[in-house]
Amino acid sequence: MSQKTLFQAIKEDHEEMYEYHDQYQRALQRADLDACARWANQLRWEIARHAVGEEIVVYPLMEKHLGAKGRELADHDRREHQTAKEDLYKLEGLDPGSEVFANLLNKMMQNLHHHNDDEEIDDLPLLEPAIGEAASKEAALAFKKTKKFVPTRPHPNAPNRPPFETCVGFIAAPIDKLIDVFQSFPHEDEMKSAKEELKHRDHAAVGREGATGE
């Protein structure tokens, strides 16, 4: 398989967020509170890493290569990330099986859908031609690698620009990972099933795009 572009890597993360939220909602509907907690943890873990990864890798590229427009888009995206981080922080003090938790999570996901659409429709289609395919693939690798060491929990009061965000990340990430050890996450078979659903969803989307293009 060829190396993903930055657009593909970011979109893949977005689709994973939606899938984890779907799994949470299904668990809530069947009143499986343990599964609710597992999928809520997985979703929060993914969103926290994704947001900081973008702030360290993607937004500086937008500012560097898209000039004033890039700075405007990046600042807008950072403000939306801040709202998501604050919501994630509030969720940590709530019961994943409660109505309050579910309502706040749904509100956050609605905001993230809008935010993610902006990135896929406006930001990345502007950035990728400006940096070229090779640089896009390099940025995708950097994004994936960065997600391995960034904090896995929300830190709304932390800086959201490198180099300060990077330094704080090195301090916070080990503590977050220690806390993660004591959290429940989806079982291996649950993750495998979710990944299969994502594949089917991707194939269906490709089929729709092909039919539209004919």
Short mmCIF file of N, CA and C in Angstrom, two decimals, residues 7-186:
data_model
loop_
_atom_site.label_atom_id
_atom_site.label_comp_id
_atom_site.label_asym_id
_atom_site.label_seq_id
_atom_site.Cartn_x
_atom_site.Cartn_y
_atom_site.Cartn_z
N PHE A 7 -4.02 14.57 3.72
CA PHE A 7 -5.48 14.57 3.67
C PHE A 7 -6.03 13.21 4.05
N GLN A 8 -5.46 12.16 3.50
CA GLN A 8 -5.95 10.80 3.78
C GLN A 8 -5.75 10.42 5.25
N ALA A 9 -4.61 10.81 5.82
CA ALA A 9 -4.33 10.48 7.22
C ALA A 9 -5.30 11.21 8.16
N ILE A 10 -5.56 12.48 7.87
CA ILE A 10 -6.47 13.26 8.71
C ILE A 10 -7.90 12.73 8.58
N LYS A 11 -8.32 12.47 7.35
CA LYS A 11 -9.67 11.97 7.13
C LYS A 11 -9.86 10.60 7.80
N GLU A 12 -8.84 9.77 7.76
CA GLU A 12 -8.91 8.46 8.41
C GLU A 12 -9.17 8.62 9.91
N ASP A 13 -8.50 9.57 10.54
CA ASP A 13 -8.73 9.85 11.95
C ASP A 13 -10.16 10.32 12.20
N HIS A 14 -10.64 11.21 11.32
CA HIS A 14 -12.01 11.71 11.47
C HIS A 14 -13.01 10.56 11.43
N GLU A 15 -12.81 9.64 10.49
CA GLU A 15 -13.73 8.51 10.35
C GLU A 15 -13.68 7.60 11.58
N GLU A 16 -12.49 7.46 12.17
CA GLU A 16 -12.37 6.66 13.38
C GLU A 16 -13.15 7.31 14.53
N MET A 17 -13.08 8.62 14.65
CA MET A 17 -13.85 9.31 15.69
C MET A 17 -15.34 9.00 15.54
N TYR A 18 -15.85 9.11 14.32
CA TYR A 18 -17.27 8.87 14.08
C TYR A 18 -17.65 7.43 14.41
N GLU A 19 -16.77 6.49 14.06
CA GLU A 19 -17.05 5.09 14.34
C GLU A 19 -17.09 4.83 15.84
N TYR A 20 -16.16 5.41 16.59
CA TYR A 20 -16.13 5.20 18.04
C TYR A 20 -17.37 5.81 18.69
N HIS A 21 -17.80 6.95 18.18
CA HIS A 21 -19.01 7.57 18.71
C HIS A 21 -20.23 6.70 18.40
N ASP A 22 -20.29 6.15 17.20
CA ASP A 22 -21.38 5.23 16.85
C ASP A 22 -21.41 4.04 17.80
N GLN A 23 -20.24 3.49 18.10
CA GLN A 23 -20.16 2.34 19.00
C GLN A 23 -20.63 2.72 20.41
N TYR A 24 -20.27 3.91 20.84
CA TYR A 24 -20.73 4.39 22.15
C TYR A 24 -22.26 4.49 22.17
N GLN A 25 -22.84 5.07 21.13
CA GLN A 25 -24.28 5.25 21.09
C GLN A 25 -25.02 3.90 21.09
N ARG A 26 -24.47 2.93 20.38
CA ARG A 26 -25.09 1.61 20.36
C ARG A 26 -25.04 0.97 21.76
N ALA A 27 -23.89 1.12 22.42
CA ALA A 27 -23.77 0.57 23.77
C ALA A 27 -24.76 1.24 24.72
N LEU A 28 -24.95 2.55 24.54
CA LEU A 28 -25.89 3.28 25.39
C LEU A 28 -27.32 2.81 25.14
N GLN A 29 -27.66 2.57 23.89
CA GLN A 29 -29.01 2.13 23.55
C GLN A 29 -29.34 0.77 24.16
N ARG A 30 -28.34 -0.09 24.26
CA ARG A 30 -28.60 -1.41 24.85
C ARG A 30 -28.26 -1.45 26.34
N ALA A 31 -28.00 -0.27 26.92
CA ALA A 31 -27.74 -0.11 28.36
C ALA A 31 -26.54 -0.93 28.83
N ASP A 32 -25.53 -1.06 27.96
CA ASP A 32 -24.29 -1.75 28.32
C ASP A 32 -23.32 -0.69 28.84
N LEU A 33 -23.37 -0.42 30.14
CA LEU A 33 -22.62 0.70 30.71
C LEU A 33 -21.11 0.47 30.66
N ASP A 34 -20.68 -0.79 30.78
CA ASP A 34 -19.24 -1.07 30.67
C ASP A 34 -18.74 -0.74 29.27
N ALA A 35 -19.51 -1.11 28.25
CA ALA A 35 -19.12 -0.81 26.87
C ALA A 35 -19.16 0.69 26.62
N CYS A 36 -20.13 1.37 27.22
CA CYS A 36 -20.18 2.84 27.10
C CYS A 36 -18.87 3.45 27.58
N ALA A 37 -18.40 3.00 28.73
CA ALA A 37 -17.16 3.54 29.29
C ALA A 37 -15.97 3.23 28.38
N ARG A 38 -15.92 2.01 27.84
CA ARG A 38 -14.79 1.63 26.99
C ARG A 38 -14.74 2.49 25.72
N TRP A 39 -15.89 2.65 25.07
CA TRP A 39 -15.88 3.41 23.81
C TRP A 39 -15.73 4.91 24.07
N ALA A 40 -16.25 5.40 25.19
CA ALA A 40 -16.04 6.81 25.52
C ALA A 40 -14.56 7.09 25.75
N ASN A 41 -13.87 6.19 26.44
CA ASN A 41 -12.43 6.36 26.66
C ASN A 41 -11.67 6.32 25.34
N GLN A 42 -12.04 5.40 24.46
CA GLN A 42 -11.36 5.29 23.17
C GLN A 42 -11.56 6.56 22.34
N LEU A 43 -12.78 7.07 22.35
CA LEU A 43 -13.08 8.29 21.59
C LEU A 43 -12.32 9.48 22.13
N ARG A 44 -12.34 9.66 23.45
CA ARG A 44 -11.62 10.80 24.05
C ARG A 44 -10.13 10.70 23.81
N TRP A 45 -9.60 9.47 23.89
CA TRP A 45 -8.17 9.23 23.64
C TRP A 45 -7.80 9.64 22.22
N GLU A 46 -8.64 9.27 21.26
CA GLU A 46 -8.35 9.58 19.86
C GLU A 46 -8.46 11.07 19.58
N ILE A 47 -9.50 11.71 20.09
CA ILE A 47 -9.68 13.14 19.83
C ILE A 47 -8.54 13.96 20.44
N ALA A 48 -8.14 13.64 21.66
CA ALA A 48 -7.06 14.39 22.33
C ALA A 48 -5.76 14.30 21.54
N ARG A 49 -5.39 13.10 21.10
CA ARG A 49 -4.15 12.93 20.34
C ARG A 49 -4.24 13.59 18.98
N HIS A 50 -5.37 13.45 18.34
CA HIS A 50 -5.56 14.03 17.01
C HIS A 50 -5.42 15.55 17.05
N ALA A 51 -6.07 16.18 18.03
CA ALA A 51 -6.05 17.64 18.11
C ALA A 51 -4.63 18.17 18.28
N VAL A 52 -3.89 17.58 19.21
CA VAL A 52 -2.52 18.07 19.46
C VAL A 52 -1.62 17.75 18.26
N GLY A 53 -1.82 16.59 17.63
CA GLY A 53 -1.05 16.26 16.44
C GLY A 53 -1.23 17.29 15.34
N GLU A 54 -2.47 17.73 15.14
CA GLU A 54 -2.73 18.76 14.13
C GLU A 54 -2.08 20.08 14.51
N GLU A 55 -2.16 20.43 15.79
CA GLU A 55 -1.61 21.72 16.23
C GLU A 55 -0.10 21.77 16.10
N ILE A 56 0.55 20.63 16.24
CA ILE A 56 2.02 20.59 16.15
C ILE A 56 2.49 20.45 14.71
N VAL A 57 1.77 19.69 13.89
CA VAL A 57 2.25 19.37 12.53
C VAL A 57 1.51 20.14 11.44
N VAL A 58 0.18 20.13 11.48
CA VAL A 58 -0.61 20.61 10.33
C VAL A 58 -0.76 22.13 10.32
N TYR A 59 -1.15 22.71 11.43
CA TYR A 59 -1.43 24.14 11.42
C TYR A 59 -0.19 25.00 11.15
N PRO A 60 0.99 24.64 11.67
CA PRO A 60 2.18 25.40 11.28
C PRO A 60 2.45 25.35 9.77
N LEU A 61 2.14 24.22 9.12
CA LEU A 61 2.29 24.14 7.66
C LEU A 61 1.33 25.09 6.97
N MET A 62 0.11 25.19 7.46
CA MET A 62 -0.86 26.11 6.87
C MET A 62 -0.38 27.55 7.01
N GLU A 63 0.16 27.88 8.17
CA GLU A 63 0.65 29.24 8.39
C GLU A 63 1.87 29.55 7.51
N LYS A 64 2.71 28.56 7.31
CA LYS A 64 3.93 28.76 6.53
C LYS A 64 3.66 28.87 5.03
N HIS A 65 2.76 28.04 4.52
CA HIS A 65 2.60 27.93 3.06
C HIS A 65 1.38 28.64 2.50
N LEU A 66 0.44 29.04 3.37
CA LEU A 66 -0.78 29.69 2.86
C LEU A 66 -0.89 31.15 3.27
N GLY A 67 0.17 31.69 3.86
CA GLY A 67 0.19 33.11 4.18
C GLY A 67 -0.89 33.54 5.16
N ALA A 68 -1.46 34.72 4.90
CA ALA A 68 -2.47 35.28 5.80
C ALA A 68 -3.70 34.38 5.89
N LYS A 69 -4.08 33.78 4.76
CA LYS A 69 -5.24 32.88 4.77
C LYS A 69 -4.96 31.66 5.64
N GLY A 70 -3.75 31.15 5.57
CA GLY A 70 -3.38 30.01 6.39
C GLY A 70 -3.41 30.33 7.86
N ARG A 71 -2.93 31.52 8.22
CA ARG A 71 -2.95 31.92 9.63
C ARG A 71 -4.38 32.09 10.12
N GLU A 72 -5.24 32.63 9.27
CA GLU A 72 -6.66 32.79 9.63
C GLU A 72 -7.33 31.44 9.85
N LEU A 73 -7.09 30.50 8.94
CA LEU A 73 -7.69 29.17 9.07
C LEU A 73 -7.16 28.44 10.30
N ALA A 74 -5.85 28.54 10.53
CA ALA A 74 -5.24 27.83 11.66
C ALA A 74 -5.76 28.39 12.99
N ASP A 75 -5.87 29.70 13.08
CA ASP A 75 -6.38 30.30 14.31
C ASP A 75 -7.83 29.88 14.57
N HIS A 76 -8.62 29.82 13.50
CA HIS A 76 -10.01 29.38 13.62
C HIS A 76 -10.07 27.94 14.12
N ASP A 77 -9.22 27.09 13.55
CA ASP A 77 -9.20 25.68 13.94
C ASP A 77 -8.74 25.51 15.38
N ARG A 78 -7.76 26.30 15.81
CA ARG A 78 -7.30 26.21 17.19
C ARG A 78 -8.40 26.59 18.17
N ARG A 79 -9.19 27.61 17.82
CA ARG A 79 -10.29 28.01 18.70
C ARG A 79 -11.31 26.87 18.83
N GLU A 80 -11.58 26.19 17.73
CA GLU A 80 -12.52 25.07 17.79
C GLU A 80 -11.93 23.89 18.57
N HIS A 81 -10.64 23.67 18.45
CA HIS A 81 -9.98 22.64 19.25
C HIS A 81 -10.10 22.97 20.74
N GLN A 82 -9.95 24.24 21.08
CA GLN A 82 -10.03 24.63 22.48
C GLN A 82 -11.40 24.28 23.06
N THR A 83 -12.45 24.53 22.29
CA THR A 83 -13.79 24.18 22.75
C THR A 83 -13.91 22.67 22.96
N ALA A 84 -13.35 21.89 22.02
CA ALA A 84 -13.40 20.43 22.15
C ALA A 84 -12.62 19.97 23.38
N LYS A 85 -11.45 20.56 23.65
CA LYS A 85 -10.66 20.17 24.81
C LYS A 85 -11.41 20.48 26.10
N GLU A 86 -12.08 21.62 26.14
CA GLU A 86 -12.84 21.98 27.33
C GLU A 86 -14.00 21.00 27.55
N ASP A 87 -14.65 20.60 26.46
CA ASP A 87 -15.73 19.61 26.57
C ASP A 87 -15.19 18.26 27.03
N LEU A 88 -14.05 17.86 26.47
CA LEU A 88 -13.43 16.59 26.88
C LEU A 88 -13.10 16.60 28.37
N TYR A 89 -12.61 17.73 28.84
CA TYR A 89 -12.24 17.86 30.25
C TYR A 89 -13.49 17.73 31.14
N LYS A 90 -14.59 18.33 30.71
CA LYS A 90 -15.84 18.21 31.46
C LYS A 90 -16.33 16.76 31.49
N LEU A 91 -16.17 16.06 30.37
CA LEU A 91 -16.64 14.68 30.28
C LEU A 91 -15.91 13.78 31.26
N GLU A 92 -14.66 14.10 31.59
CA GLU A 92 -13.89 13.24 32.49
C GLU A 92 -14.51 13.14 33.88
N GLY A 93 -15.29 14.11 34.27
CA GLY A 93 -15.90 14.08 35.59
C GLY A 93 -17.31 13.53 35.61
N LEU A 94 -17.76 12.98 34.46
CA LEU A 94 -19.15 12.51 34.35
C LEU A 94 -19.20 11.00 34.13
N ASP A 95 -20.33 10.41 34.45
CA ASP A 95 -20.57 8.99 34.24
C ASP A 95 -20.92 8.75 32.77
N PRO A 96 -20.13 7.91 32.04
CA PRO A 96 -20.38 7.69 30.61
C PRO A 96 -21.77 7.15 30.29
N GLY A 97 -22.45 6.56 31.29
CA GLY A 97 -23.79 6.04 31.04
C GLY A 97 -24.89 7.02 31.35
N SER A 98 -24.53 8.24 31.75
CA SER A 98 -25.54 9.22 32.16
C SER A 98 -26.04 10.03 30.97
N GLU A 99 -27.22 10.60 31.14
CA GLU A 99 -27.82 11.44 30.10
C GLU A 99 -26.99 12.72 29.90
N VAL A 100 -26.48 13.26 31.01
CA VAL A 100 -25.67 14.48 30.92
C VAL A 100 -24.42 14.23 30.08
N PHE A 101 -23.75 13.09 30.31
CA PHE A 101 -22.56 12.74 29.54
C PHE A 101 -22.92 12.59 28.06
N ALA A 102 -23.98 11.82 27.79
CA ALA A 102 -24.37 11.56 26.40
C ALA A 102 -24.71 12.85 25.66
N ASN A 103 -25.42 13.76 26.33
CA ASN A 103 -25.80 15.02 25.69
C ASN A 103 -24.58 15.89 25.39
N LEU A 104 -23.66 15.97 26.35
CA LEU A 104 -22.46 16.77 26.13
C LEU A 104 -21.60 16.14 25.03
N LEU A 105 -21.49 14.83 25.02
CA LEU A 105 -20.71 14.15 23.99
C LEU A 105 -21.32 14.38 22.62
N ASN A 106 -22.64 14.30 22.52
CA ASN A 106 -23.31 14.54 21.24
C ASN A 106 -23.07 15.96 20.74
N LYS A 107 -23.14 16.93 21.66
CA LYS A 107 -22.89 18.32 21.29
C LYS A 107 -21.46 18.50 20.79
N MET A 108 -20.50 17.89 21.49
CA MET A 108 -19.11 17.98 21.08
C MET A 108 -18.89 17.36 19.71
N MET A 109 -19.53 16.20 19.45
CA MET A 109 -19.35 15.53 18.17
C MET A 109 -20.00 16.33 17.03
N GLN A 110 -21.11 16.99 17.29
CA GLN A 110 -21.71 17.85 16.27
C GLN A 110 -20.75 18.97 15.89
N ASN A 111 -20.11 19.58 16.91
CA ASN A 111 -19.13 20.63 16.64
C ASN A 111 -17.92 20.09 15.88
N LEU A 112 -17.50 18.87 16.26
CA LEU A 112 -16.35 18.28 15.58
C LEU A 112 -16.66 17.91 14.14
N HIS A 113 -17.87 17.47 13.87
CA HIS A 113 -18.26 17.20 12.48
C HIS A 113 -18.09 18.45 11.63
N HIS A 114 -18.55 19.57 12.15
CA HIS A 114 -18.41 20.84 11.43
C HIS A 114 -16.93 21.20 11.26
N HIS A 115 -16.18 21.07 12.33
CA HIS A 115 -14.74 21.37 12.30
C HIS A 115 -14.01 20.46 11.30
N ASN A 116 -14.30 19.16 11.36
CA ASN A 116 -13.63 18.21 10.47
C ASN A 116 -13.99 18.47 9.01
N ASP A 117 -15.26 18.82 8.76
CA ASP A 117 -15.67 19.14 7.39
C ASP A 117 -14.90 20.35 6.87
N ASP A 118 -14.71 21.35 7.72
CA ASP A 118 -13.94 22.53 7.31
C ASP A 118 -12.52 22.13 6.90
N GLU A 119 -11.91 21.23 7.67
CA GLU A 119 -10.55 20.79 7.34
C GLU A 119 -10.52 20.03 6.01
N GLU A 120 -11.52 19.17 5.81
CA GLU A 120 -11.52 18.33 4.60
C GLU A 120 -11.95 19.11 3.35
N ILE A 121 -12.79 20.12 3.51
CA ILE A 121 -13.32 20.86 2.36
C ILE A 121 -12.51 22.11 2.06
N ASP A 122 -12.04 22.78 3.11
CA ASP A 122 -11.36 24.07 2.92
C ASP A 122 -9.85 23.99 3.15
N ASP A 123 -9.44 23.55 4.35
CA ASP A 123 -8.03 23.66 4.75
C ASP A 123 -7.09 22.78 3.92
N LEU A 124 -7.33 21.49 3.96
CA LEU A 124 -6.40 20.56 3.33
C LEU A 124 -6.37 20.65 1.81
N PRO A 125 -7.50 20.87 1.13
CA PRO A 125 -7.43 21.07 -0.32
C PRO A 125 -6.63 22.30 -0.73
N LEU A 126 -6.52 23.28 0.16
CA LEU A 126 -5.64 24.42 -0.10
C LEU A 126 -4.19 24.09 0.19
N LEU A 127 -3.97 23.36 1.29
CA LEU A 127 -2.60 23.10 1.73
C LEU A 127 -1.87 22.11 0.83
N GLU A 128 -2.52 21.03 0.45
CA GLU A 128 -1.81 19.96 -0.27
C GLU A 128 -1.19 20.43 -1.59
N PRO A 129 -1.90 21.18 -2.44
CA PRO A 129 -1.24 21.66 -3.67
C PRO A 129 -0.08 22.62 -3.38
N ALA A 130 -0.19 23.33 -2.26
CA ALA A 130 0.85 24.31 -1.92
C ALA A 130 2.15 23.63 -1.50
N ILE A 131 2.07 22.44 -0.91
CA ILE A 131 3.29 21.77 -0.45
C ILE A 131 3.71 20.61 -1.36
N GLY A 132 2.80 20.12 -2.20
CA GLY A 132 3.14 19.02 -3.11
C GLY A 132 2.92 17.65 -2.48
N GLU A 133 2.81 16.64 -3.33
CA GLU A 133 2.47 15.29 -2.85
C GLU A 133 3.53 14.71 -1.93
N ALA A 134 4.81 14.87 -2.28
CA ALA A 134 5.87 14.28 -1.46
C ALA A 134 5.86 14.87 -0.06
N ALA A 135 5.75 16.20 0.03
CA ALA A 135 5.72 16.85 1.34
C ALA A 135 4.46 16.49 2.11
N SER A 136 3.36 16.29 1.37
CA SER A 136 2.11 15.87 2.02
C SER A 136 2.29 14.51 2.68
N LYS A 137 2.93 13.58 2.01
CA LYS A 137 3.16 12.25 2.57
C LYS A 137 4.13 12.32 3.76
N GLU A 138 5.13 13.18 3.67
CA GLU A 138 6.05 13.36 4.80
C GLU A 138 5.30 13.92 6.01
N ALA A 139 4.41 14.88 5.75
CA ALA A 139 3.63 15.48 6.84
C ALA A 139 2.70 14.44 7.47
N ALA A 140 2.15 13.56 6.64
CA ALA A 140 1.27 12.50 7.17
C ALA A 140 2.05 11.59 8.10
N LEU A 141 3.28 11.23 7.73
CA LEU A 141 4.12 10.41 8.60
C LEU A 141 4.43 11.14 9.89
N ALA A 142 4.78 12.42 9.78
CA ALA A 142 5.09 13.22 10.97
C ALA A 142 3.88 13.31 11.90
N PHE A 143 2.71 13.47 11.31
CA PHE A 143 1.47 13.54 12.09
C PHE A 143 1.25 12.24 12.86
N LYS A 144 1.39 11.11 12.18
CA LYS A 144 1.20 9.81 12.82
C LYS A 144 2.23 9.58 13.93
N LYS A 145 3.48 9.94 13.67
CA LYS A 145 4.52 9.76 14.68
C LYS A 145 4.29 10.68 15.88
N THR A 146 3.89 11.91 15.62
CA THR A 146 3.67 12.87 16.70
C THR A 146 2.59 12.39 17.65
N LYS A 147 1.56 11.76 17.10
CA LYS A 147 0.45 11.27 17.94
C LYS A 147 0.90 10.23 18.96
N LYS A 148 2.08 9.64 18.72
CA LYS A 148 2.56 8.60 19.64
C LYS A 148 3.10 9.17 20.95
N PHE A 149 3.50 10.46 20.95
CA PHE A 149 4.10 11.00 22.17
C PHE A 149 3.31 12.16 22.77
N VAL A 150 2.22 12.58 22.11
CA VAL A 150 1.46 13.71 22.65
C VAL A 150 0.55 13.24 23.78
N PRO A 151 0.03 14.16 24.58
CA PRO A 151 -0.89 13.79 25.66
C PRO A 151 -2.11 13.05 25.12
N THR A 152 -2.60 12.12 25.90
CA THR A 152 -3.77 11.32 25.49
C THR A 152 -5.03 11.75 26.24
N ARG A 153 -4.93 12.84 27.00
CA ARG A 153 -6.06 13.36 27.74
C ARG A 153 -6.12 14.87 27.51
N PRO A 154 -7.30 15.49 27.70
CA PRO A 154 -7.42 16.93 27.42
C PRO A 154 -6.69 17.79 28.43
N HIS A 155 -6.01 18.82 27.93
CA HIS A 155 -5.35 19.80 28.79
C HIS A 155 -5.70 21.19 28.27
N PRO A 156 -6.91 21.68 28.59
CA PRO A 156 -7.40 22.93 28.01
C PRO A 156 -6.53 24.14 28.30
N ASN A 157 -5.76 24.10 29.40
CA ASN A 157 -4.96 25.26 29.78
C ASN A 157 -3.54 25.21 29.22
N ALA A 158 -3.22 24.15 28.50
CA ALA A 158 -1.88 24.02 27.92
C ALA A 158 -1.76 24.88 26.66
N PRO A 159 -0.53 25.28 26.28
CA PRO A 159 -0.35 26.03 25.03
C PRO A 159 -0.80 25.19 23.84
N ASN A 160 -1.26 25.86 22.76
CA ASN A 160 -1.70 25.12 21.59
C ASN A 160 -0.88 25.44 20.34
N ARG A 161 0.35 25.94 20.57
CA ARG A 161 1.28 26.21 19.48
C ARG A 161 2.65 25.68 19.83
N PRO A 162 3.36 25.08 18.85
CA PRO A 162 4.75 24.70 19.10
C PRO A 162 5.61 25.97 19.14
N PRO A 163 6.76 25.97 19.84
CA PRO A 163 7.39 24.82 20.49
C PRO A 163 6.88 24.55 21.90
N PHE A 164 6.10 25.51 22.47
CA PHE A 164 5.67 25.35 23.86
C PHE A 164 4.74 24.15 24.02
N GLU A 165 3.84 23.95 23.05
CA GLU A 165 2.94 22.80 23.13
C GLU A 165 3.71 21.49 23.09
N THR A 166 4.77 21.45 22.27
CA THR A 166 5.59 20.24 22.18
C THR A 166 6.26 19.95 23.51
N CYS A 167 6.79 20.97 24.16
CA CYS A 167 7.48 20.78 25.45
C CYS A 167 6.50 20.29 26.52
N VAL A 168 5.33 20.92 26.58
CA VAL A 168 4.33 20.50 27.56
C VAL A 168 3.88 19.08 27.28
N GLY A 169 3.79 18.73 25.99
CA GLY A 169 3.39 17.38 25.61
C GLY A 169 4.34 16.33 26.15
N PHE A 170 5.64 16.59 26.08
CA PHE A 170 6.63 15.65 26.59
C PHE A 170 6.47 15.44 28.10
N ILE A 171 6.01 16.48 28.80
CA ILE A 171 5.82 16.38 30.25
C ILE A 171 4.51 15.66 30.58
N ALA A 172 3.45 16.03 29.87
CA ALA A 172 2.12 15.51 30.20
C ALA A 172 1.88 14.10 29.71
N ALA A 173 2.47 13.74 28.57
CA ALA A 173 2.16 12.45 27.95
C ALA A 173 2.44 11.25 28.86
N PRO A 174 3.61 11.17 29.52
CA PRO A 174 3.84 10.00 30.39
C PRO A 174 2.83 9.88 31.52
N ILE A 175 2.41 11.02 32.08
CA ILE A 175 1.41 11.00 33.15
C ILE A 175 0.08 10.52 32.60
N ASP A 176 -0.29 11.02 31.43
CA ASP A 176 -1.55 10.59 30.81
C ASP A 176 -1.54 9.09 30.53
N LYS A 177 -0.41 8.60 30.02
CA LYS A 177 -0.34 7.17 29.69
C LYS A 177 -0.42 6.30 30.95
N LEU A 178 0.11 6.80 32.07
CA LEU A 178 -0.01 6.07 33.33
C LEU A 178 -1.47 6.00 33.76
N ILE A 179 -2.19 7.09 33.61
CA ILE A 179 -3.62 7.10 33.94
C ILE A 179 -4.38 6.16 33.02
N ASP A 180 -3.99 6.13 31.74
CA ASP A 180 -4.66 5.26 30.76
C ASP A 180 -4.61 3.80 31.18
N VAL A 181 -3.52 3.41 31.86
CA VAL A 181 -3.36 2.02 32.27
C VAL A 181 -4.54 1.58 33.14
N PHE A 182 -5.09 2.51 33.90
CA PHE A 182 -6.17 2.18 34.84
C PHE A 182 -7.56 2.42 34.24
N GLN A 183 -7.61 2.77 32.95
CA GLN A 183 -8.87 2.98 32.27
C GLN A 183 -9.24 1.75 31.44
N SER A 184 -10.52 1.55 31.19
CA SER A 184 -10.96 0.44 30.34
C SER A 184 -11.11 0.93 28.91
N PHE A 185 -10.65 0.13 27.96
CA PHE A 185 -10.73 0.44 26.55
C PHE A 185 -11.38 -0.74 25.83
N PRO A 186 -11.85 -0.54 24.59
CA PRO A 186 -12.51 -1.65 23.88
C PRO A 186 -11.64 -2.89 23.81
#
